[in-house]
Amino acid sequence: MTCSPSALKDYFFGELNAEERELVERHTQSCAACRDELSALDATRSAVLCLREEEPPRRIAFVSDKVFEPRWWQKLLVFGPKLGFASAAMLSAAILFHSLHTPSVIQAPVPVARIDQQAIEAEIAKRVQVAVASAVADNEARTAEKLLQVMNARLAKSDARYEVDLKTMVEYFNRMEKRSDGIRRAAYDGASQ
Amino acid sequence: MIFREVEDRDLIIQARRDKVEAYNLLVSRWEKRIFNYLLRLVKNREDALDLAQDVFLKAYQNLRKLEDPSRFAPWLYRIAHNEAYSMLRKNRPETDLEDAQHEPWLEPGPTRRMLPIEVSLAVERALTRLTNEQREAVVLKIYQGFKFEEMSDILGCPVSTVKSRLYTALDLLKDTLSSAEMRGKQ
């Protein structure tokens, strides 16, 4: 084997198979230049590895951290269709219940021939309208209440966070003030001596 | 390394089943290495940290696309490589300026042996003299210990290109560092 800088580097990085490795090893035993090159490569790698890995200045945020949680309005958007479906289901149930439990009009002791069909239909329409209005109002009230709760909870959380931040800042300033007092005093003492 | 791979694979499988804690553990394991890899590329701590954050978020969002969980490391570094180069392309003027900056340690100085901190500084400076591609090849091979095949996957280029970048970089580093050492010993 003749001198091959590329094969020597492949050998140095352990990227050769057993046969190739043996060839290079046999060659370096008889070639001083390649032995020197290998030791120079080793010294370079050692120098490069002197540069230590650094700790990240802050921890990487986890995907489960609060910062990645959907905001309150995003949660509402997610729940919106579900609430809509629930409202529609309630409304259907209310209409069905009404239609089954409003026999008084039908069972009224009046001859069938004298039933005013238009009046019955008007009455049903009126009652359905009332039931719909009531269900919608209930739903809106519940949504508003939930919104209020979420907003209050968030406000309370952010207030608590600001309070902690403020306390930390005050402590920091107090510490800095004490330290500068100390320095000033030391400077004054030094000057007076 | 083998045990670590097995555990990583297990964590990836769990994370794919929406077990967020498993992914958090993966982040804890890899954040320092990814941060340092990005730091060597973009040369700014805040940028490296922001990029690392993006890398882990993207990796989480695309975890199901990783075909072979045992190849998590090269796959993660590939994302990091893409993120870093996307930023480097945007900030090219500043990067080039920094590359061309003054190298005081290369000039003739007092004749004495180099201190360990001076060696570190010399290496840091020598690394900044390399092109981004050469420096990345050095970081992946010497600091991160990847095989050429894995580096080829991460960098998206043939093994021959990877070797060419690495070996040119090594020759440059060797010459620069040995000349600095010689000056120190005079």
Short mmCIF file of C-alpha atoms in Angstrom, two decimals:
data_model
loop_
_atom_site.label_atom_id
_atom_site.label_comp_id
_atom_site.label_asym_id
_atom_site.label_seq_id
_atom_site.Cartn_x
_atom_site.Cartn_y
_atom_site.Cartn_z
CA MET A 1 0.00 0.00 0.00
CA THR A 2 1.23 3.50 -0.86
CA CYS A 3 0.52 6.62 1.25
CA SER A 4 -3.16 7.56 1.05
CA PRO A 5 -4.19 10.61 3.13
CA SER A 6 -7.86 9.81 2.62
CA ALA A 7 -7.55 6.17 3.75
CA LEU A 8 -5.45 7.32 6.70
CA LYS A 9 -8.22 9.70 7.80
CA ASP A 10 -10.87 7.00 7.26
CA TYR A 11 -8.75 4.77 9.50
CA PHE A 12 -8.36 7.54 12.06
CA PHE A 13 -12.16 7.91 12.31
CA GLY A 14 -12.75 4.15 12.47
CA GLU A 15 -14.64 4.05 9.19
CA LEU A 16 -12.72 1.16 7.54
CA ASN A 17 -13.57 -2.52 7.50
CA ALA A 18 -11.22 -5.07 9.11
CA GLU A 19 -9.29 -5.80 5.92
CA GLU A 20 -8.72 -2.15 5.03
CA ARG A 21 -7.78 -1.38 8.62
CA GLU A 22 -5.11 -4.07 8.57
CA LEU A 23 -3.66 -2.68 5.34
CA VAL A 24 -3.34 0.81 6.82
CA GLU A 25 -1.84 -0.52 10.04
CA ARG A 26 0.75 -2.50 8.13
CA HIS A 27 1.59 0.56 6.05
CA THR A 28 1.97 2.93 9.02
CA GLN A 29 4.42 0.53 10.68
CA SER A 30 6.86 1.16 7.86
CA CYS A 31 5.94 4.78 6.96
CA ALA A 32 7.11 7.50 9.36
CA ALA A 33 5.27 10.25 7.45
CA CYS A 34 1.89 8.51 7.90
CA ARG A 35 2.63 7.87 11.59
CA ASP A 36 3.37 11.58 12.01
CA GLU A 37 0.17 12.44 10.14
CA LEU A 38 -1.83 10.17 12.46
CA SER A 39 -0.38 11.78 15.58
CA ALA A 40 -1.03 15.26 14.11
CA LEU A 41 -4.66 14.27 13.50
CA ASP A 42 -4.90 12.97 17.05
CA ALA A 43 -3.48 16.23 18.44
CA THR A 44 -5.94 18.24 16.33
CA ARG A 45 -8.90 16.19 17.55
CA SER A 46 -7.75 16.57 21.17
CA ALA A 47 -7.43 20.34 20.73
CA VAL A 48 -10.88 20.56 19.10
CA LEU A 49 -12.36 18.54 21.97
CA CYS A 50 -10.92 21.09 24.44
CA LEU A 51 -13.89 23.21 23.52
CA ARG A 52 -16.46 22.00 26.01
CA GLU A 53 -20.16 21.71 25.32
CA GLU A 54 -22.17 24.54 26.85
CA GLU A 55 -25.31 24.26 28.96
CA PRO A 56 -28.31 25.85 27.26
CA PRO A 57 -29.01 29.21 28.96
CA ARG A 58 -32.60 28.14 29.53
CA ARG A 59 -34.43 24.82 29.48
CA ILE A 60 -36.17 23.95 26.23
CA ALA A 61 -39.92 24.27 26.79
CA PHE A 62 -41.74 20.96 26.81
CA VAL A 63 -44.74 20.35 24.59
CA SER A 64 -46.79 19.83 27.76
CA ASP A 65 -45.78 23.25 29.14
CA LYS A 66 -48.40 25.95 29.62
CA VAL A 67 -46.99 27.98 26.70
CA PHE A 68 -48.18 25.31 24.30
CA GLU A 69 -51.68 25.07 25.81
CA PRO A 70 -54.45 26.50 23.61
CA ARG A 71 -55.69 29.94 24.70
CA TRP A 72 -59.17 30.29 26.27
CA TRP A 73 -60.72 31.43 23.00
CA GLN A 74 -59.08 28.51 21.18
CA LYS A 75 -60.62 26.16 23.75
CA LEU A 76 -63.99 27.83 23.16
CA LEU A 77 -63.56 27.34 19.43
CA VAL A 78 -62.95 23.69 20.05
CA PHE A 79 -65.96 23.39 22.37
CA GLY A 80 -68.21 25.57 20.16
CA PRO A 81 -69.40 22.84 17.78
CA LYS A 82 -69.91 20.47 20.72
CA LEU A 83 -72.05 23.07 22.52
CA GLY A 84 -74.00 23.68 19.31
CA PHE A 85 -74.69 19.98 18.89
CA ALA A 86 -75.78 19.66 22.52
CA SER A 87 -78.13 22.64 22.12
CA ALA A 88 -79.66 21.18 18.97
CA ALA A 89 -80.16 17.84 20.72
CA MET A 90 -81.81 19.56 23.70
CA LEU A 91 -84.05 21.53 21.39
CA SER A 92 -85.16 18.41 19.54
CA ALA A 93 -85.88 16.68 22.84
CA ALA A 94 -87.90 19.68 24.02
CA ILE A 95 -89.99 19.71 20.83
CA LEU A 96 -90.58 15.97 21.06
CA PHE A 97 -91.54 16.22 24.73
CA HIS A 98 -93.93 19.05 23.96
CA SER A 99 -95.60 17.24 21.12
CA LEU A 100 -96.12 14.14 23.30
CA HIS A 101 -97.33 15.98 26.40
CA THR A 102 -99.73 18.51 24.94
CA PRO A 103 -102.78 16.24 24.69
CA SER A 104 -105.18 18.75 26.22
CA VAL A 105 -105.81 20.40 22.88
CA ILE A 106 -106.31 17.12 21.09
CA GLN A 107 -108.31 15.47 23.90
CA ALA A 108 -110.51 18.48 24.46
CA PRO A 109 -114.17 17.46 24.82
CA VAL A 110 -115.17 19.09 21.62
CA PRO A 111 -116.51 17.31 18.63
CA VAL A 112 -113.79 16.47 16.10
CA ALA A 113 -115.66 18.30 13.44
CA ARG A 114 -115.46 21.54 15.42
CA ILE A 115 -111.69 21.56 16.01
CA ASP A 116 -110.09 24.69 14.69
CA GLN A 117 -107.04 23.30 12.87
CA GLN A 118 -105.48 26.72 12.36
CA ALA A 119 -105.73 27.57 16.03
CA ILE A 120 -104.04 24.29 16.98
CA GLU A 121 -101.20 24.88 14.56
CA ALA A 122 -100.78 28.42 15.81
CA GLU A 123 -100.69 27.19 19.39
CA ILE A 124 -98.06 24.52 18.54
CA ALA A 125 -95.95 27.07 16.69
CA LYS A 126 -96.21 29.47 19.63
CA ARG A 127 -95.16 26.82 22.14
CA VAL A 128 -92.29 25.61 19.97
CA GLN A 129 -91.10 29.20 19.64
CA VAL A 130 -91.20 29.64 23.41
CA ALA A 131 -89.30 26.34 23.92
CA VAL A 132 -86.67 27.34 21.33
CA ALA A 133 -86.23 30.80 22.86
CA SER A 134 -85.90 29.25 26.31
CA ALA A 135 -83.31 26.65 25.18
CA VAL A 136 -81.27 29.28 23.32
CA ALA A 137 -81.36 31.62 26.31
CA ASP A 138 -80.25 28.79 28.63
CA ASN A 139 -77.41 27.91 26.30
CA GLU A 140 -76.25 31.51 25.99
CA ALA A 141 -76.36 31.98 29.74
CA ARG A 142 -74.27 28.83 30.27
CA THR A 143 -71.72 29.90 27.63
CA ALA A 144 -71.44 33.39 29.13
CA GLU A 145 -70.98 31.93 32.60
CA LYS A 146 -68.26 29.56 31.39
CA LEU A 147 -66.51 32.39 29.55
CA LEU A 148 -66.58 34.50 32.69
CA GLN A 149 -65.13 31.65 34.75
CA VAL A 150 -62.30 31.06 32.27
CA MET A 151 -61.49 34.78 32.12
CA ASN A 152 -61.52 35.13 35.89
CA ALA A 153 -59.27 32.10 36.29
CA ARG A 154 -56.78 33.51 33.78
CA LEU A 155 -56.84 36.94 35.40
CA ALA A 156 -56.18 35.40 38.81
CA LYS A 157 -53.30 33.36 37.40
CA SER A 158 -51.65 36.32 35.68
CA ASP A 159 -52.09 38.50 38.80
CA ALA A 160 -50.33 35.87 40.88
CA ARG A 161 -47.51 35.69 38.34
CA TYR A 162 -47.06 39.48 38.29
CA GLU A 163 -47.00 39.53 42.07
CA VAL A 164 -44.20 36.92 42.14
CA ASP A 165 -42.26 38.84 39.46
CA LEU A 166 -42.67 42.08 41.39
CA LYS A 167 -41.52 40.44 44.60
CA THR A 168 -38.46 39.01 42.83
CA MET A 169 -37.63 42.43 41.39
CA VAL A 170 -37.98 44.16 44.76
CA GLU A 171 -35.73 41.54 46.36
CA TYR A 172 -33.20 41.99 43.58
CA PHE A 173 -33.18 45.78 43.94
CA ASN A 174 -32.82 45.49 47.71
CA ARG A 175 -29.89 43.15 47.23
CA MET A 176 -28.27 45.49 44.70
CA GLU A 177 -28.84 48.49 47.00
CA LYS A 178 -27.19 46.67 49.91
CA ARG A 179 -24.29 45.71 47.69
CA SER A 180 -23.80 49.27 46.38
CA ASP A 181 -24.02 50.58 49.97
CA GLY A 182 -21.28 48.14 50.92
CA ILE A 183 -19.12 49.22 47.99
CA ARG A 184 -19.71 52.89 48.75
CA ARG A 185 -18.83 52.32 52.40
CA ALA A 186 -15.69 50.40 51.47
CA ALA A 187 -14.68 53.16 49.04
CA TYR A 188 -15.31 55.79 51.70
CA ASP A 189 -13.29 53.83 54.30
CA GLY A 190 -10.46 53.37 51.80
CA ALA A 191 -10.44 57.07 50.95
CA SER A 192 -10.49 58.13 54.62
CA GLN A 193 -7.54 55.86 55.43
CA MET B 1 -25.03 4.09 23.00
CA ILE B 2 -26.90 0.87 22.13
CA PHE B 3 -28.90 1.00 25.38
CA ARG B 4 -29.63 4.62 24.77
CA GLU B 5 -30.91 3.86 21.27
CA VAL B 6 -33.21 1.18 22.62
CA GLU B 7 -34.59 3.54 25.23
CA ASP B 8 -35.00 6.36 22.73
CA ARG B 9 -36.91 4.04 20.42
CA ASP B 10 -39.21 3.05 23.27
CA LEU B 11 -39.80 6.70 24.16
CA ILE B 12 -40.57 7.55 20.54
CA ILE B 13 -43.15 4.75 20.34
CA GLN B 14 -44.78 6.04 23.52
CA ALA B 15 -44.66 9.66 22.33
CA ARG B 16 -46.40 8.60 19.12
CA ARG B 17 -49.24 7.32 21.31
CA ASP B 18 -49.65 10.88 22.58
CA LYS B 19 -47.72 10.25 25.79
CA VAL B 20 -46.27 13.73 26.07
CA GLU B 21 -44.10 12.88 29.08
CA ALA B 22 -42.15 10.37 26.96
CA TYR B 23 -41.36 13.12 24.48
CA ASN B 24 -40.39 15.51 27.27
CA LEU B 25 -37.84 12.94 28.40
CA LEU B 26 -36.44 12.79 24.86
CA VAL B 27 -36.11 16.58 24.86
CA SER B 28 -34.22 16.48 28.17
CA ARG B 29 -31.84 13.91 26.71
CA TRP B 30 -31.05 15.71 23.48
CA GLU B 31 -31.47 19.42 24.25
CA LYS B 32 -27.84 20.03 25.25
CA ARG B 33 -26.39 18.30 22.21
CA ILE B 34 -28.79 19.94 19.77
CA PHE B 35 -28.20 23.34 21.40
CA ASN B 36 -24.41 22.96 21.07
CA TYR B 37 -24.65 21.77 17.48
CA LEU B 38 -26.79 24.80 16.61
CA LEU B 39 -24.52 27.09 18.62
CA ARG B 40 -21.49 26.01 16.57
CA LEU B 41 -23.46 26.74 13.40
CA VAL B 42 -25.16 30.05 14.18
CA LYS B 43 -22.63 31.30 16.77
CA ASN B 44 -25.24 33.03 18.90
CA ARG B 45 -26.67 31.56 22.12
CA GLU B 46 -30.14 33.12 21.91
CA ASP B 47 -30.53 32.14 18.24
CA ALA B 48 -29.32 28.62 19.02
CA LEU B 49 -31.83 28.32 21.86
CA ASP B 50 -34.72 29.62 19.74
CA LEU B 51 -33.77 27.24 16.95
CA ALA B 52 -33.50 24.31 19.37
CA GLN B 53 -37.01 25.11 20.60
CA ASP B 54 -38.31 25.08 17.02
CA VAL B 55 -36.45 21.86 16.25
CA PHE B 56 -38.06 19.97 19.14
CA LEU B 57 -41.50 21.33 18.34
CA LYS B 58 -41.19 20.36 14.66
CA ALA B 59 -39.84 16.95 15.61
CA TYR B 60 -42.87 16.39 17.87
CA GLN B 61 -45.30 17.46 15.18
CA ASN B 62 -43.66 15.12 12.64
CA LEU B 63 -42.81 12.20 14.92
CA ARG B 64 -45.22 9.91 13.08
CA LYS B 65 -43.32 10.53 9.84
CA LEU B 66 -40.12 9.03 11.29
CA GLU B 67 -40.09 5.61 9.64
CA ASP B 68 -37.36 3.97 11.73
CA PRO B 69 -37.37 5.11 15.39
CA SER B 70 -33.80 3.82 15.83
CA ARG B 71 -32.70 6.58 13.41
CA PHE B 72 -34.09 9.31 15.65
CA ALA B 73 -30.73 11.08 16.16
CA PRO B 74 -29.85 11.63 12.46
CA TRP B 75 -33.48 12.57 11.81
CA LEU B 76 -33.46 15.14 14.64
CA TYR B 77 -30.14 16.59 13.47
CA ARG B 78 -31.51 16.81 9.94
CA ILE B 79 -34.33 19.03 11.24
CA ALA B 80 -31.78 21.08 13.20
CA HIS B 81 -29.58 21.39 10.09
CA ASN B 82 -32.54 22.66 8.02
CA GLU B 83 -33.57 25.15 10.70
CA ALA B 84 -30.02 26.46 11.12
CA TYR B 85 -29.44 26.89 7.39
CA SER B 86 -32.78 28.59 6.99
CA MET B 87 -31.64 31.15 9.58
CA LEU B 88 -28.12 31.41 8.13
CA ARG B 89 -29.54 32.15 4.70
CA LYS B 90 -31.63 34.97 6.15
CA ASN B 91 -28.70 36.43 8.13
CA ARG B 92 -25.98 35.87 5.53
CA PRO B 93 -24.43 39.40 5.59
CA GLU B 94 -23.84 39.30 9.38
CA THR B 95 -22.47 35.75 9.22
CA ASP B 96 -20.01 36.63 6.49
CA LEU B 97 -18.90 39.70 8.41
CA GLU B 98 -18.30 37.63 11.50
CA ASP B 99 -16.37 35.06 9.50
CA ALA B 100 -14.09 37.75 8.16
CA GLN B 101 -13.42 39.34 11.53
CA HIS B 102 -10.00 40.07 12.95
CA GLU B 103 -8.10 37.06 14.35
CA PRO B 104 -5.78 38.51 16.99
CA TRP B 105 -4.59 35.10 18.20
CA LEU B 106 -3.11 34.36 14.76
CA GLU B 107 -0.79 37.34 14.85
CA PRO B 108 2.72 37.09 16.31
CA GLY B 109 2.38 37.49 20.05
CA PRO B 110 4.44 37.00 23.20
CA THR B 111 6.48 33.78 23.07
CA ARG B 112 5.12 31.50 25.78
CA ARG B 113 3.25 28.18 26.17
CA MET B 114 -0.51 28.37 25.52
CA LEU B 115 -2.82 28.03 28.50
CA PRO B 116 -5.81 25.62 28.26
CA ILE B 117 -8.20 28.55 27.96
CA GLU B 118 -6.04 29.91 25.14
CA VAL B 119 -6.25 26.55 23.36
CA SER B 120 -10.04 26.72 23.68
CA LEU B 121 -10.07 30.23 22.29
CA ALA B 122 -7.71 29.22 19.51
CA VAL B 123 -9.97 26.30 18.56
CA GLU B 124 -13.04 28.52 18.69
CA ARG B 125 -11.38 31.02 16.40
CA ALA B 126 -10.04 28.30 14.10
CA LEU B 127 -13.56 26.87 13.79
CA THR B 128 -14.97 30.26 12.79
CA ARG B 129 -12.43 30.40 9.95
CA LEU B 130 -13.99 27.30 8.38
CA THR B 131 -16.96 27.54 6.05
CA ASN B 132 -20.34 26.67 7.56
CA GLU B 133 -20.32 23.30 5.76
CA GLN B 134 -16.81 22.41 6.95
CA ARG B 135 -17.56 23.45 10.54
CA GLU B 136 -20.79 21.45 10.54
CA ALA B 137 -18.91 18.36 9.32
CA VAL B 138 -16.37 18.76 12.16
CA VAL B 139 -19.12 19.21 14.76
CA LEU B 140 -21.08 16.18 13.57
CA LYS B 141 -18.04 13.93 13.42
CA ILE B 142 -15.82 15.04 16.29
CA TYR B 143 -18.31 16.40 18.82
CA GLN B 144 -21.39 14.32 18.01
CA GLY B 145 -19.66 11.12 16.81
CA PHE B 146 -21.87 10.37 13.81
CA LYS B 147 -20.87 7.85 11.14
CA PHE B 148 -20.36 9.07 7.56
CA GLU B 149 -23.61 7.41 6.45
CA GLU B 150 -25.56 9.22 9.17
CA MET B 151 -23.85 12.51 8.32
CA SER B 152 -24.84 11.99 4.71
CA ASP B 153 -28.50 11.66 5.81
CA ILE B 154 -28.31 14.73 8.04
CA LEU B 155 -26.59 16.96 5.50
CA GLY B 156 -28.48 15.61 2.51
CA CYS B 157 -25.36 15.03 0.42
CA PRO B 158 -23.26 12.02 -0.65
CA VAL B 159 -20.72 10.43 1.70
CA SER B 160 -17.91 11.56 -0.64
CA THR B 161 -18.96 15.21 -0.12
CA VAL B 162 -19.15 14.71 3.64
CA LYS B 163 -15.62 13.27 3.69
CA SER B 164 -14.27 16.01 1.46
CA ARG B 165 -15.68 18.74 3.74
CA LEU B 166 -14.44 17.05 6.89
CA TYR B 167 -10.95 16.28 5.63
CA THR B 168 -10.42 19.77 4.20
CA ALA B 169 -11.58 21.21 7.52
CA LEU B 170 -9.26 18.92 9.45
CA ASP B 171 -6.26 19.94 7.35
CA LEU B 172 -7.09 23.61 7.90
CA LEU B 173 -7.57 23.11 11.64
CA LYS B 174 -4.39 21.07 11.91
CA ASP B 175 -2.31 23.74 10.14
CA THR B 176 -3.85 26.63 12.07
CA LEU B 177 -3.61 24.99 15.47
CA SER B 178 -0.12 23.62 14.97
CA SER B 179 1.16 27.04 13.88
CA ALA B 180 -0.43 28.59 16.99
CA GLU B 181 1.14 25.89 19.16
CA MET B 182 4.53 26.41 17.54
CA ARG B 183 4.35 30.11 18.32
CA GLY B 184 3.41 29.28 21.89
CA LYS B 185 6.43 27.01 22.31
CA GLN B 186 8.97 29.44 20.81
#
